[in-house]
Short mmCIF file of C-alpha atoms in Angstrom, two decimals:
data_model
loop_
_atom_site.label_atom_id
_atom_site.label_comp_id
_atom_site.label_asym_id
_atom_site.label_seq_id
_atom_site.Cartn_x
_atom_site.Cartn_y
_atom_site.Cartn_z
CA UNK B 25 0.43 -12.63 -36.10
CA UNK B 26 1.76 -9.29 -37.35
CA UNK B 27 -0.77 -6.97 -39.03
CA UNK B 28 1.39 -6.51 -42.13
CA UNK B 29 1.76 -10.26 -42.49
CA UNK B 30 -2.00 -10.72 -42.13
CA UNK B 31 -2.61 -8.13 -44.86
CA UNK B 32 -0.08 -9.84 -47.15
CA UNK B 33 -1.66 -13.25 -46.65
CA UNK B 34 -5.11 -11.81 -47.34
CA UNK B 35 -4.02 -10.29 -50.66
CA UNK B 36 -2.07 -13.43 -51.56
CA UNK B 37 -5.13 -15.59 -50.91
CA UNK B 38 -7.35 -13.38 -53.11
CA UNK B 39 -4.73 -13.40 -55.90
CA UNK B 40 -4.34 -17.18 -55.71
CA UNK B 41 -8.11 -17.65 -55.94
CA UNK B 42 -8.30 -15.38 -59.01
CA UNK B 43 -5.46 -17.21 -60.76
CA UNK B 44 -6.95 -20.60 -60.00
CA UNK B 45 -10.40 -19.51 -61.15
CA UNK B 46 -9.03 -18.23 -64.49
CA UNK B 47 -6.92 -21.35 -64.92
CA UNK B 48 -9.83 -23.67 -64.28
CA UNK B 49 -12.06 -21.61 -66.54
CA UNK B 50 -9.56 -21.88 -69.39
CA UNK B 51 -9.23 -25.61 -68.79
CA UNK B 52 -12.91 -26.51 -68.84
CA UNK B 53 -14.34 -23.90 -71.22
CA UNK B 54 -12.14 -25.19 -74.11
CA UNK B 55 -11.41 -21.72 -75.59
CA UNK B 56 -14.93 -21.05 -76.95
CA UNK B 57 -14.08 -17.75 -78.66
CA UNK B 58 -10.77 -18.90 -80.14
CA UNK B 59 -8.82 -16.16 -78.41
CA UNK B 60 -5.76 -18.42 -77.97
CA UNK B 61 -4.20 -21.25 -79.80
CA UNK B 62 -4.39 -24.57 -78.02
CA UNK B 63 -0.70 -24.38 -77.05
CA UNK B 64 -1.02 -20.83 -75.74
CA UNK B 65 -4.15 -21.71 -73.81
CA UNK B 66 -2.47 -24.69 -72.18
CA UNK B 67 0.57 -22.58 -71.32
CA UNK B 68 -1.48 -19.87 -69.64
CA UNK B 69 -3.60 -22.47 -68.00
CA UNK B 70 -0.56 -24.20 -66.45
CA UNK B 71 1.02 -20.90 -65.40
CA UNK B 72 -2.10 -19.65 -63.66
CA UNK B 73 -2.82 -22.97 -61.95
CA UNK B 74 0.81 -23.33 -60.79
CA UNK B 75 0.98 -19.76 -59.48
CA UNK B 76 -2.35 -20.16 -57.68
CA UNK B 77 -1.31 -23.49 -56.17
CA UNK B 78 2.07 -22.05 -55.17
CA UNK B 79 0.44 -19.10 -53.46
CA UNK B 80 -1.95 -21.37 -51.56
CA UNK B 81 0.95 -23.60 -50.50
CA UNK B 82 2.93 -20.55 -49.32
CA UNK B 83 -0.06 -19.25 -47.37
CA UNK B 84 -0.57 -22.65 -45.72
CA UNK B 85 3.12 -22.95 -44.77
CA UNK B 86 3.22 -19.43 -43.31
CA UNK B 87 -0.05 -19.99 -41.45
CA UNK B 88 1.00 -23.27 -39.83
CA UNK B 89 4.49 -21.96 -39.06
CA UNK B 90 2.93 -18.96 -37.36
CA UNK B 91 0.65 -21.29 -35.40
CA UNK B 92 3.69 -23.24 -34.18
CA UNK B 93 5.47 -20.02 -33.19
CA UNK B 94 2.35 -18.79 -31.42
CA UNK B 95 2.02 -22.07 -29.53
CA UNK B 96 5.67 -21.99 -28.49
CA UNK B 97 5.31 -18.34 -27.49
CA UNK B 98 2.31 -19.22 -25.32
CA UNK B 99 4.27 -22.04 -23.69
CA UNK B 100 7.18 -19.68 -23.06
CA UNK B 101 4.84 -17.06 -21.61
CA UNK B 102 3.22 -19.62 -19.30
CA UNK B 103 6.66 -20.88 -18.23
CA UNK B 104 7.95 -17.37 -17.47
CA UNK B 105 4.66 -16.50 -15.81
CA UNK B 106 5.18 -19.45 -13.46
CA UNK B 107 8.72 -18.25 -12.73
CA UNK B 108 7.33 -14.79 -11.99
CA UNK B 109 4.67 -16.23 -9.67
CA UNK B 110 7.28 -18.38 -7.89
CA UNK B 111 9.51 -15.33 -7.41
CA UNK B 112 6.54 -13.34 -6.15
CA UNK B 113 5.64 -16.10 -3.69
CA UNK B 114 9.13 -16.01 -2.21
CA UNK B 115 8.86 -12.25 -1.68
CA UNK B 116 5.39 -12.52 -0.11
CA UNK B 117 6.44 -15.43 2.11
CA UNK B 118 9.61 -13.69 3.29
CA UNK B 119 7.80 -10.40 3.94
CA UNK B 120 5.03 -12.12 5.89
CA UNK B 121 7.42 -14.23 8.00
CA UNK B 122 9.95 -11.53 8.89
CA UNK B 123 7.71 -8.46 9.06
CA UNK B 124 3.94 -8.87 9.34
CA UNK B 125 3.79 -12.16 11.24
CA UNK B 126 7.01 -11.59 13.17
CA UNK B 127 5.75 -8.23 14.48
CA UNK B 128 2.58 -9.82 15.84
CA UNK B 129 4.35 -12.85 17.26
CA UNK B 130 6.93 -10.65 18.98
CA UNK B 131 4.33 -8.40 20.59
CA UNK B 132 1.48 -10.82 21.42
CA UNK B 133 1.62 -12.58 24.79
CA UNK B 134 -0.29 -15.76 24.05
CA UNK B 135 0.08 -18.12 21.13
CA UNK B 136 -3.07 -18.25 19.02
CA UNK B 137 -4.28 -20.28 16.08
CA UNK B 138 -5.61 -18.65 12.91
CA UNK B 139 -7.39 -20.21 9.96
CA UNK B 140 -6.75 -17.57 7.31
CA UNK B 141 -5.14 -14.20 6.61
CA UNK B 142 -8.46 -12.43 7.16
CA UNK B 143 -8.72 -14.11 10.54
CA UNK B 144 -5.14 -13.13 11.37
CA UNK B 145 -5.35 -9.47 10.28
CA UNK B 146 -8.19 -8.58 12.62
CA UNK B 147 -8.50 -5.48 14.82
CA UNK B 148 -6.66 -7.40 17.53
CA UNK B 149 -3.61 -7.62 15.26
CA UNK B 150 -3.18 -3.85 15.17
CA UNK B 151 -3.88 -3.50 18.90
CA UNK B 152 -1.11 -5.98 19.71
CA UNK B 153 1.32 -4.29 17.33
CA UNK B 154 1.02 -1.13 19.41
CA UNK B 155 2.88 -2.98 22.18
CA UNK B 156 5.87 -3.83 19.99
CA UNK B 157 9.10 -2.54 21.53
CA UNK B 158 11.26 -1.24 18.68
CA UNK B 159 14.29 -1.21 20.98
CA UNK B 160 14.27 -4.99 21.41
CA UNK B 161 15.55 -7.69 19.09
CA UNK B 162 13.26 -10.45 17.77
CA UNK B 163 16.27 -12.75 17.75
CA UNK B 164 16.55 -12.75 21.54
CA UNK B 165 14.10 -14.43 23.89
CA UNK B 166 12.43 -12.81 26.91
CA UNK B 167 15.56 -13.44 28.97
CA UNK B 168 17.69 -11.63 26.36
CA UNK B 169 19.32 -14.91 25.35
CA UNK B 170 20.13 -15.64 21.73
CA UNK B 171 17.72 -17.91 19.86
CA UNK B 172 20.07 -20.24 18.01
CA UNK B 173 17.34 -21.57 15.72
CA UNK B 174 16.74 -18.30 13.89
CA UNK B 175 18.11 -17.59 10.42
CA UNK B 176 21.83 -17.11 9.90
CA UNK B 177 21.59 -13.48 8.77
CA UNK B 178 20.06 -12.64 12.14
CA UNK B 179 22.98 -14.02 14.13
CA UNK B 180 23.81 -10.49 15.30
CA UNK B 181 20.95 -9.26 17.51
CA UNK B 182 19.52 -6.03 16.16
CA UNK B 183 16.62 -4.03 17.46
CA UNK B 184 13.28 -4.12 15.70
CA UNK B 185 13.69 -0.73 14.10
CA UNK B 186 16.77 -1.97 12.21
CA UNK B 187 15.21 -5.37 11.46
CA UNK B 188 12.03 -3.84 10.02
CA UNK B 189 13.92 -1.28 8.01
CA UNK B 190 16.15 -3.97 6.49
CA UNK B 191 13.32 -6.39 5.67
CA UNK B 192 11.06 -3.75 4.17
CA UNK B 193 13.85 -2.32 2.04
CA UNK B 194 14.55 -5.90 0.94
CA UNK B 195 10.88 -6.43 0.06
CA UNK B 196 10.82 -3.22 -1.97
CA UNK B 197 13.98 -4.24 -3.84
CA UNK B 198 12.73 -7.77 -4.57
CA UNK B 199 9.32 -6.54 -5.74
CA UNK B 200 11.10 -4.16 -8.08
CA UNK B 201 13.23 -7.03 -9.40
CA UNK B 202 10.13 -9.15 -10.05
CA UNK B 203 8.49 -6.29 -11.95
CA UNK B 204 11.60 -5.52 -13.99
CA UNK B 205 12.33 -9.13 -14.94
CA UNK B 206 8.86 -10.66 -15.23
CA UNK B 207 6.38 -7.76 -15.21
CA UNK B 208 5.38 -8.39 -18.84
CA UNK B 209 4.53 -12.01 -18.02
CA UNK B 210 2.34 -11.20 -15.00
CA UNK B 211 -1.33 -10.41 -15.25
CA UNK B 212 -2.10 -6.68 -15.42
CA UNK B 213 -3.97 -6.61 -12.10
CA UNK B 214 -1.03 -8.21 -10.26
CA UNK B 215 1.47 -5.76 -11.76
CA UNK B 216 -0.75 -2.84 -10.77
CA UNK B 217 -0.95 -3.89 -7.11
CA UNK B 218 2.78 -4.64 -7.07
CA UNK B 219 3.42 -1.05 -8.11
CA UNK B 220 1.22 0.15 -5.24
CA UNK B 221 2.80 -2.04 -2.57
CA UNK B 222 6.30 -0.93 -3.62
CA UNK B 223 5.31 2.58 -2.56
CA UNK B 224 3.26 1.45 0.41
CA UNK B 225 3.10 4.15 3.11
CA UNK B 226 4.30 1.59 5.66
CA UNK B 227 7.48 0.87 3.68
CA UNK B 228 8.14 4.57 3.07
CA UNK B 229 7.26 5.46 6.65
CA UNK B 230 9.65 2.84 8.02
CA UNK B 231 12.60 4.79 6.62
CA UNK B 232 11.78 7.52 9.13
CA UNK B 233 10.30 5.66 12.05
CA UNK B 234 9.61 8.23 14.75
CA UNK B 235 12.30 8.32 17.38
CA UNK B 236 11.19 6.99 20.72
CA UNK B 237 10.36 9.66 23.24
CA UNK B 238 12.41 10.16 26.38
CA UNK B 239 9.43 8.77 28.25
CA UNK B 240 9.97 5.40 26.63
CA UNK B 241 13.42 4.94 28.15
CA UNK B 242 12.53 5.99 31.68
CA UNK B 243 11.36 3.13 33.86
CA UNK B 244 9.64 5.56 36.25
CA UNK B 245 7.22 6.65 33.56
CA UNK B 246 6.86 3.08 32.33
CA UNK B 247 5.27 2.31 35.67
CA UNK B 248 2.73 5.03 34.88
CA UNK B 249 1.76 3.46 31.55
CA UNK B 250 -2.00 3.33 32.37
CA UNK B 251 -1.93 7.10 32.81
CA UNK B 252 0.29 7.67 29.78
CA UNK B 253 -1.87 5.60 27.44
CA UNK B 254 -4.79 7.86 28.27
CA UNK B 255 -2.67 10.92 27.68
CA UNK B 256 -0.30 11.79 24.86
CA UNK B 257 1.83 8.63 24.80
CA UNK B 258 0.96 5.36 23.05
CA UNK B 259 1.94 1.93 24.46
CA UNK B 260 4.88 1.65 22.07
CA UNK B 261 6.49 4.85 23.35
CA UNK B 262 5.51 7.05 20.41
CA UNK B 263 3.35 10.05 20.94
CA UNK B 264 -0.26 9.57 19.92
CA UNK B 265 0.07 11.32 16.57
CA UNK B 266 3.17 9.33 15.61
CA UNK B 267 1.50 6.11 16.64
CA UNK B 268 -1.64 6.88 14.62
CA UNK B 269 0.50 7.52 11.54
CA UNK B 270 2.37 4.26 12.03
CA UNK B 271 -0.75 2.13 12.57
CA UNK B 272 -2.62 3.80 9.70
CA UNK B 273 0.33 3.15 7.38
CA UNK B 274 0.44 -0.47 8.55
CA UNK B 275 -3.29 -0.93 7.90
CA UNK B 276 -2.95 0.34 4.33
CA UNK B 277 0.07 -1.90 3.82
CA UNK B 278 -1.78 -4.95 5.15
CA UNK B 279 -4.70 -4.28 2.80
CA UNK B 280 -2.32 -4.10 -0.16
CA UNK B 281 -0.61 -7.29 1.00
CA UNK B 282 -3.96 -9.10 1.21
CA UNK B 283 -4.86 -7.87 -2.28
CA UNK B 284 -1.65 -9.15 -3.83
CA UNK B 285 -2.01 -12.51 -2.04
CA UNK B 286 -5.58 -12.81 -3.31
CA UNK B 287 -4.49 -12.07 -6.89
CA UNK B 288 -1.52 -14.43 -6.59
CA UNK B 289 -3.79 -17.26 -5.41
CA UNK B 290 -6.13 -16.53 -8.32
CA UNK B 291 -3.44 -17.43 -10.87
CA UNK B 292 -1.24 -19.85 -8.90
CA UNK B 293 -1.77 -23.63 -9.10
CA UNK B 294 -3.50 -25.21 -6.06
CA UNK B 295 -0.33 -26.73 -4.63
CA UNK B 296 1.48 -23.36 -4.68
CA UNK B 297 -1.21 -21.11 -3.23
CA UNK B 298 -0.26 -18.76 -0.38
CA UNK B 299 -1.88 -19.85 2.88
CA UNK B 300 -1.47 -18.68 6.46
CA UNK B 301 -0.60 -22.20 7.59
CA UNK B 302 2.32 -22.55 5.16
CA UNK B 303 3.59 -18.99 5.62
CA UNK B 304 3.63 -19.12 9.42
CA UNK B 305 5.09 -22.61 9.65
CA UNK B 306 8.66 -22.74 10.95
CA UNK B 307 8.81 -19.22 12.44
CA UNK B 308 10.65 -19.67 15.74
CA UNK B 309 10.52 -16.14 17.19
CA UNK B 310 9.34 -16.43 20.78
CA UNK B 311 5.85 -15.14 21.53
CA UNK B 312 5.94 -11.77 23.30
CA UNK B 313 9.74 -11.52 23.24
CA UNK B 314 9.60 -7.87 22.13
CA UNK B 315 6.48 -6.73 23.92
CA UNK B 316 6.67 -3.52 25.91
CA UNK B 317 6.34 -4.40 29.55
CA UNK B 318 4.81 -2.68 32.53
CA UNK B 319 5.92 -4.85 35.41
CA UNK B 320 7.35 -2.98 38.39
CA UNK B 321 10.76 -4.39 39.20
CA UNK B 322 13.54 -2.35 40.75
CA UNK B 323 15.55 -0.71 37.99
CA UNK B 324 13.60 -2.40 35.18
CA UNK B 325 10.20 -2.43 33.61
CA UNK B 326 8.52 -5.44 32.05
CA UNK B 327 5.07 -6.47 30.93
CA UNK B 328 2.16 -8.18 32.60
CA UNK B 329 0.47 -6.63 35.62
CA UNK B 330 -0.45 -8.79 38.57
CA UNK B 331 -3.13 -7.61 41.02
CA UNK B 332 -0.47 -6.51 43.49
CA UNK B 333 1.39 -4.58 40.80
CA UNK B 334 -1.82 -2.92 39.68
CA UNK B 335 -2.44 -1.85 43.29
CA UNK B 336 1.07 -0.40 43.45
CA UNK B 337 0.39 1.57 40.28
CA UNK B 338 -2.84 2.89 41.75
CA UNK B 339 -0.98 3.97 44.87
CA UNK B 340 1.64 5.78 42.83
CA UNK B 341 -1.02 7.47 40.75
CA UNK B 342 -2.80 8.65 43.89
CA UNK B 343 0.44 10.13 45.21
CA UNK B 344 1.05 11.91 41.92
CA UNK B 345 -2.50 13.25 41.98
CA UNK B 346 -1.92 14.67 45.46
CA UNK B 347 1.35 16.26 44.35
CA UNK B 348 -0.43 17.85 41.39
CA UNK B 349 -3.12 19.21 43.70
CA UNK B 350 -0.48 20.72 45.99
CA UNK B 351 1.29 22.29 43.00
CA UNK B 352 -1.98 23.76 41.78
CA UNK B 353 -2.55 25.30 45.21
CA UNK B 354 0.92 26.84 45.22
CA UNK B 355 0.29 28.27 41.76
CA UNK B 356 -3.13 29.66 42.56
CA UNK B 357 -2.39 31.00 46.09
CA UNK B 358 -0.44 34.12 44.95
CA UNK B 359 -3.25 34.97 42.58
CA UNK B 360 -5.77 34.64 45.43
CA UNK B 361 -3.73 36.98 47.68
CA UNK B 362 -3.37 39.57 44.94
CA UNK B 363 -7.15 39.58 44.50
#
């Protein structure tokens, strides 16, 4: 109820009580001091009682009408709040399916079962993401054949860099739409986290994903991945600093995502709560289809290392070590002679 209306009703109630009190006094005291004639007394008595009764009736009508409006307003707020939560669920579900879960599924070799989001977003999640090949398309299988079951908008195979950029821009746009249209009907804590996730470092960072190094596209150096991982190159082809920035941004983004899911589940009805089982159901991207590979095949490079392949890598590394030793000797020999 408006403050001005409350003040008016308060004064009206006091005035009505005064009028009624005077009217009743005049009625039952029978004009003891003969201030008025009987006719005048009855006239004033009726006027005061009628005004007091009218004011009380007006106050009652306004009060109950305001109660009805308040009740309808609460119903409307609950209804729009449910619409806002439903819209938010669609954004969270889409973002989880096409970005967070898809990245893990595309880079992890073996299918695994998870009971909850906390179980899913473990340290292993971020380790597997480091093997995601941004040059591959999640809509092709390991044999580079189109997966017909995937969504229609993905009918044109695009590499992961483009896919992630599109989906994260879409998430940012949809979150902004939810805030603009239904922000006033969402709880304050949800709106606050939504503002944070819109400017998540992972979303902002994705606009300028570091370009893959030349090393990433050269199969010769791919065979030397065990050496490169211990040096300045990460498994995904970024240099170590770039990779740390990407993973750190992803960790912050995942924490914000978990916060918003937790708050959503706090206010959502039981049948509409966000769960890992529902969100991951129906995702058809093949496991490991975009994982960076380290398998030594002539002219190509793919993933898992057999014992024989590991031995080959060791042999190559030994040869490189010998070459480095010979180069060091050539470099140091002139200096030795000059001494």
